[in-house]
Amino acid sequence: MSNPDHTDLRILAILPAEGKLPCQELGEAVGLSAPAAFQRVRKLETAGVIVGYHARIDPQAAGKPLIAFVHVHPGPDAPMPQLLARWRRAPAVLECHRLTGADRYLLKLRLENVSALSAFLDGARRAGCTVESELAVETAFERWVV
């Protein structure tokens, strides 16, 4: 697929907030028939632009009110492939980014409490990493669109 056109971009702006929107309504919103809107969405899925549909869960209601940002500085003996695999499987790790500059990672975690954060940090330290953490005191907003 070439770059998304104006209509594709409009569809991509609508779907993150309205993932269950019927094709009829999506088509009306972007000036297409329902079948044409369906075909556009399928094309975006096939091209890997749309990679899935997800339910947004209220973290407070799900018992995970704590947001932590963790800077991980791997030591020379830290088993990074294994750590990355562990973090990928850990439900608390929402995001993991390798940063520029010194070899380090920034993780965003969603946790039940400070004890869960402490356990996570202890595990990274045992694996040979230096860690620094910060807690979010408020989330002004979060975006779910690109």
PDB file of C-alpha atoms in Angstrom:
ATOM      1  CA  MET A   1       0.000   0.000   0.000  1.00  0.00           C
ATOM      2  CA  SER A   2       1.248   3.475  -0.813  1.00  0.00           C
ATOM      3  CA  ASN A   3       0.865   6.277   1.690  1.00  0.00           C
ATOM      4  CA  PRO A   4      -2.659   6.625   3.090  1.00  0.00           C
ATOM      5  CA  ASP A   5      -4.697   9.236   1.206  1.00  0.00           C
ATOM      6  CA  HIS A   6      -6.938  11.909   2.734  1.00  0.00           C
ATOM      7  CA  THR A   7      -9.895   9.520   3.112  1.00  0.00           C
ATOM      8  CA  ASP A   8      -7.705   6.843   4.715  1.00  0.00           C
ATOM      9  CA  LEU A   9      -6.372   9.414   7.171  1.00  0.00           C
ATOM     10  CA  ARG A  10      -9.923  10.448   8.085  1.00  0.00           C
ATOM     11  CA  ILE A  11     -10.808   6.794   8.700  1.00  0.00           C
ATOM     12  CA  LEU A  12      -7.672   6.413  10.846  1.00  0.00           C
ATOM     13  CA  ALA A  13      -8.681   9.479  12.862  1.00  0.00           C
ATOM     14  CA  ILE A  14     -12.163   8.058  13.578  1.00  0.00           C
ATOM     15  CA  LEU A  15     -11.475   4.380  14.320  1.00  0.00           C
ATOM     16  CA  PRO A  16      -9.331   4.721  17.477  1.00  0.00           C
ATOM     17  CA  ALA A  17     -12.209   6.461  19.272  1.00  0.00           C
ATOM     18  CA  GLU A  18     -15.000   4.562  17.524  1.00  0.00           C
ATOM     19  CA  GLY A  19     -13.580   1.106  16.784  1.00  0.00           C
ATOM     20  CA  LYS A  20     -17.027  -0.518  16.729  1.00  0.00           C
ATOM     21  CA  LEU A  21     -18.545   2.068  14.389  1.00  0.00           C
ATOM     22  CA  PRO A  22     -20.632   0.320  11.706  1.00  0.00           C
ATOM     23  CA  CYS A  23     -19.321   0.700   8.148  1.00  0.00           C
ATOM     24  CA  GLN A  24     -22.495   2.575   7.209  1.00  0.00           C
ATOM     25  CA  GLU A  25     -21.758   5.311   9.770  1.00  0.00           C
ATOM     26  CA  LEU A  26     -18.032   5.309   9.015  1.00  0.00           C
ATOM     27  CA  GLY A  27     -18.796   5.715   5.330  1.00  0.00           C
ATOM     28  CA  GLU A  28     -21.170   8.603   6.010  1.00  0.00           C
ATOM     29  CA  ALA A  29     -18.509  10.306   8.136  1.00  0.00           C
ATOM     30  CA  VAL A  30     -15.910  10.167   5.351  1.00  0.00           C
ATOM     31  CA  GLY A  31     -18.172  10.464   2.301  1.00  0.00           C
ATOM     32  CA  LEU A  32     -18.182   6.826   1.180  1.00  0.00           C
ATOM     33  CA  SER A  33     -20.776   4.090   0.830  1.00  0.00           C
ATOM     34  CA  ALA A  34     -20.756   1.354   3.467  1.00  0.00           C
ATOM     35  CA  PRO A  35     -19.138  -1.198   1.090  1.00  0.00           C
ATOM     36  CA  ALA A  36     -16.471   1.319   0.056  1.00  0.00           C
ATOM     37  CA  ALA A  37     -15.716   2.138   3.703  1.00  0.00           C
ATOM     38  CA  PHE A  38     -15.490  -1.601   4.466  1.00  0.00           C
ATOM     39  CA  GLN A  39     -13.045  -2.082   1.576  1.00  0.00           C
ATOM     40  CA  ARG A  40     -10.911   0.858   2.754  1.00  0.00           C
ATOM     41  CA  VAL A  41     -10.715  -0.566   6.271  1.00  0.00           C
ATOM     42  CA  ARG A  42      -9.813  -4.034   4.924  1.00  0.00           C
ATOM     43  CA  LYS A  43      -7.113  -2.468   2.735  1.00  0.00           C
ATOM     44  CA  LEU A  44      -5.659  -0.645   5.761  1.00  0.00           C
ATOM     45  CA  GLU A  45      -5.733  -3.902   7.769  1.00  0.00           C
ATOM     46  CA  THR A  46      -4.070  -5.904   4.992  1.00  0.00           C
ATOM     47  CA  ALA A  47      -1.360  -3.257   4.619  1.00  0.00           C
ATOM     48  CA  GLY A  48      -0.634  -3.435   8.343  1.00  0.00           C
ATOM     49  CA  VAL A  49      -1.703   0.157   8.997  1.00  0.00           C
ATOM     50  CA  ILE A  50      -4.539  -1.051  11.230  1.00  0.00           C
ATOM     51  CA  VAL A  51      -3.020  -3.779  13.393  1.00  0.00           C
ATOM     52  CA  GLY A  52      -5.887  -4.606  15.738  1.00  0.00           C
ATOM     53  CA  TYR A  53      -8.950  -3.550  17.669  1.00  0.00           C
ATOM     54  CA  HIS A  54      -8.873  -3.232  21.426  1.00  0.00           C
ATOM     55  CA  ALA A  55     -11.178  -2.483  24.307  1.00  0.00           C
ATOM     56  CA  ARG A  56     -10.016   0.499  26.364  1.00  0.00           C
ATOM     57  CA  ILE A  57     -10.019  -0.484  30.025  1.00  0.00           C
ATOM     58  CA  ASP A  58     -10.292   2.056  32.837  1.00  0.00           C
ATOM     59  CA  PRO A  59      -7.102   1.354  34.826  1.00  0.00           C
ATOM     60  CA  GLN A  60      -8.593   2.703  38.055  1.00  0.00           C
ATOM     61  CA  ALA A  61     -11.602   0.410  37.765  1.00  0.00           C
ATOM     62  CA  ALA A  62      -9.306  -2.513  36.889  1.00  0.00           C
ATOM     63  CA  GLY A  63      -7.284  -2.018  40.071  1.00  0.00           C
ATOM     64  CA  LYS A  64      -4.154  -0.578  38.419  1.00  0.00           C
ATOM     65  CA  PRO A  65      -4.101   3.087  39.450  1.00  0.00           C
ATOM     66  CA  LEU A  66      -0.312   3.558  39.587  1.00  0.00           C
ATOM     67  CA  ILE A  67       1.675   4.761  36.557  1.00  0.00           C
ATOM     68  CA  ALA A  68       5.448   4.461  36.812  1.00  0.00           C
ATOM     69  CA  PHE A  69       8.139   5.482  34.358  1.00  0.00           C
ATOM     70  CA  VAL A  70      11.290   3.435  34.827  1.00  0.00           C
ATOM     71  CA  HIS A  71      14.700   4.248  33.340  1.00  0.00           C
ATOM     72  CA  VAL A  72      16.723   1.063  33.013  1.00  0.00           C
ATOM     73  CA  HIS A  73      20.488   1.241  32.510  1.00  0.00           C
ATOM     74  CA  PRO A  74      21.720  -2.276  31.681  1.00  0.00           C
ATOM     75  CA  GLY A  75      25.019  -3.286  33.220  1.00  0.00           C
ATOM     76  CA  PRO A  76      27.669  -5.043  31.114  1.00  0.00           C
ATOM     77  CA  ASP A  77      26.407  -8.471  32.195  1.00  0.00           C
ATOM     78  CA  ALA A  78      22.679  -7.732  31.975  1.00  0.00           C
ATOM     79  CA  PRO A  79      20.926 -10.356  29.810  1.00  0.00           C
ATOM     80  CA  MET A  80      19.077  -7.846  27.596  1.00  0.00           C
ATOM     81  CA  PRO A  81      17.423 -10.311  25.186  1.00  0.00           C
ATOM     82  CA  GLN A  82      15.964 -12.210  28.148  1.00  0.00           C
ATOM     83  CA  LEU A  83      14.962  -8.994  29.940  1.00  0.00           C
ATOM     84  CA  LEU A  84      13.224  -7.666  26.830  1.00  0.00           C
ATOM     85  CA  ALA A  85      11.369 -10.963  26.452  1.00  0.00           C
ATOM     86  CA  ARG A  86      10.350 -10.868  30.130  1.00  0.00           C
ATOM     87  CA  TRP A  87       9.124  -7.273  29.856  1.00  0.00           C
ATOM     88  CA  ARG A  88       7.195  -8.092  26.673  1.00  0.00           C
ATOM     89  CA  ARG A  89       5.318 -10.812  28.591  1.00  0.00           C
ATOM     90  CA  ALA A  90       4.747  -8.701  31.727  1.00  0.00           C
ATOM     91  CA  PRO A  91       1.212  -7.238  31.767  1.00  0.00           C
ATOM     92  CA  ALA A  92       2.427  -4.282  33.861  1.00  0.00           C
ATOM     93  CA  VAL A  93       4.801  -3.101  31.107  1.00  0.00           C
ATOM     94  CA  LEU A  94       2.752  -0.998  28.700  1.00  0.00           C
ATOM     95  CA  GLU A  95       5.654   0.432  26.696  1.00  0.00           C
ATOM     96  CA  CYS A  96       9.389  -0.128  26.334  1.00  0.00           C
ATOM     97  CA  HIS A  97      11.584   2.310  24.407  1.00  0.00           C
ATOM     98  CA  ARG A  98      15.319   2.144  23.734  1.00  0.00           C
ATOM     99  CA  LEU A  99      16.664   5.671  24.098  1.00  0.00           C
ATOM    100  CA  THR A 100      19.431   7.581  22.358  1.00  0.00           C
ATOM    101  CA  GLY A 101      22.657   8.394  24.117  1.00  0.00           C
ATOM    102  CA  ALA A 102      23.753   5.955  26.781  1.00  0.00           C
ATOM    103  CA  ASP A 103      22.410   2.428  26.348  1.00  0.00           C
ATOM    104  CA  ARG A 104      19.190   2.624  28.327  1.00  0.00           C
ATOM    105  CA  TYR A 105      15.490   1.944  28.158  1.00  0.00           C
ATOM    106  CA  LEU A 106      12.397   3.819  29.282  1.00  0.00           C
ATOM    107  CA  LEU A 107       9.473   1.679  30.418  1.00  0.00           C
ATOM    108  CA  LYS A 108       5.933   2.756  31.197  1.00  0.00           C
ATOM    109  CA  LEU A 109       4.281   0.537  33.784  1.00  0.00           C
ATOM    110  CA  ARG A 110       0.716   0.332  35.092  1.00  0.00           C
ATOM    111  CA  LEU A 111       0.640  -1.249  38.542  1.00  0.00           C
ATOM    112  CA  GLU A 112      -1.571  -2.061  41.515  1.00  0.00           C
ATOM    113  CA  ASN A 113       0.604  -0.356  44.122  1.00  0.00           C
ATOM    114  CA  VAL A 114       4.105   0.707  45.152  1.00  0.00           C
ATOM    115  CA  SER A 115       4.904  -2.817  46.375  1.00  0.00           C
ATOM    116  CA  ALA A 116       4.412  -4.126  42.835  1.00  0.00           C
ATOM    117  CA  LEU A 117       6.730  -1.399  41.538  1.00  0.00           C
ATOM    118  CA  SER A 118       9.335  -2.297  44.150  1.00  0.00           C
ATOM    119  CA  ALA A 119       9.218  -5.954  43.097  1.00  0.00           C
ATOM    120  CA  PHE A 120       9.661  -4.969  39.440  1.00  0.00           C
ATOM    121  CA  LEU A 121      12.637  -2.722  40.259  1.00  0.00           C
ATOM    122  CA  ASP A 122      14.227  -5.435  42.408  1.00  0.00           C
ATOM    123  CA  GLY A 123      13.978  -7.889  39.510  1.00  0.00           C
ATOM    124  CA  ALA A 124      15.739  -5.478  37.145  1.00  0.00           C
ATOM    125  CA  ARG A 125      18.461  -4.829  39.726  1.00  0.00           C
ATOM    126  CA  ARG A 126      19.007  -8.579  40.230  1.00  0.00           C
ATOM    127  CA  ALA A 127      19.473  -8.853  36.449  1.00  0.00           C
ATOM    128  CA  GLY A 128      22.377  -6.390  36.597  1.00  0.00           C
ATOM    129  CA  CYS A 129      20.586  -3.154  35.746  1.00  0.00           C
ATOM    130  CA  THR A 130      20.577   0.228  37.415  1.00  0.00           C
ATOM    131  CA  VAL A 131      17.058   1.632  37.633  1.00  0.00           C
ATOM    132  CA  GLU A 132      15.479   4.995  38.333  1.00  0.00           C
ATOM    133  CA  SER A 133      11.730   5.387  38.666  1.00  0.00           C
ATOM    134  CA  GLU A 134       9.226   8.208  38.693  1.00  0.00           C
ATOM    135  CA  LEU A 135       5.533   8.066  39.531  1.00  0.00           C
ATOM    136  CA  ALA A 136       2.859   9.988  37.677  1.00  0.00           C
ATOM    137  CA  VAL A 137       0.814  12.065  40.098  1.00  0.00           C
ATOM    138  CA  GLU A 138      -1.755  12.952  37.437  1.00  0.00           C
ATOM    139  CA  THR A 139      -2.462  12.080  33.820  1.00  0.00           C
ATOM    140  CA  ALA A 140      -3.519  15.266  32.072  1.00  0.00           C
ATOM    141  CA  PHE A 141      -4.425  13.282  28.935  1.00  0.00           C
ATOM    142  CA  GLU A 142      -3.513  10.194  26.939  1.00  0.00           C
ATOM    143  CA  ARG A 143      -3.826   9.844  23.189  1.00  0.00           C
ATOM    144  CA  TRP A 144      -4.925   6.670  21.471  1.00  0.00           C
ATOM    145  CA  VAL A 145      -4.298   7.895  17.943  1.00  0.00           C
ATOM    146  CA  VAL A 146      -1.164   8.263  15.866  1.00  0.00           C
TER     147      VAL A 146
END
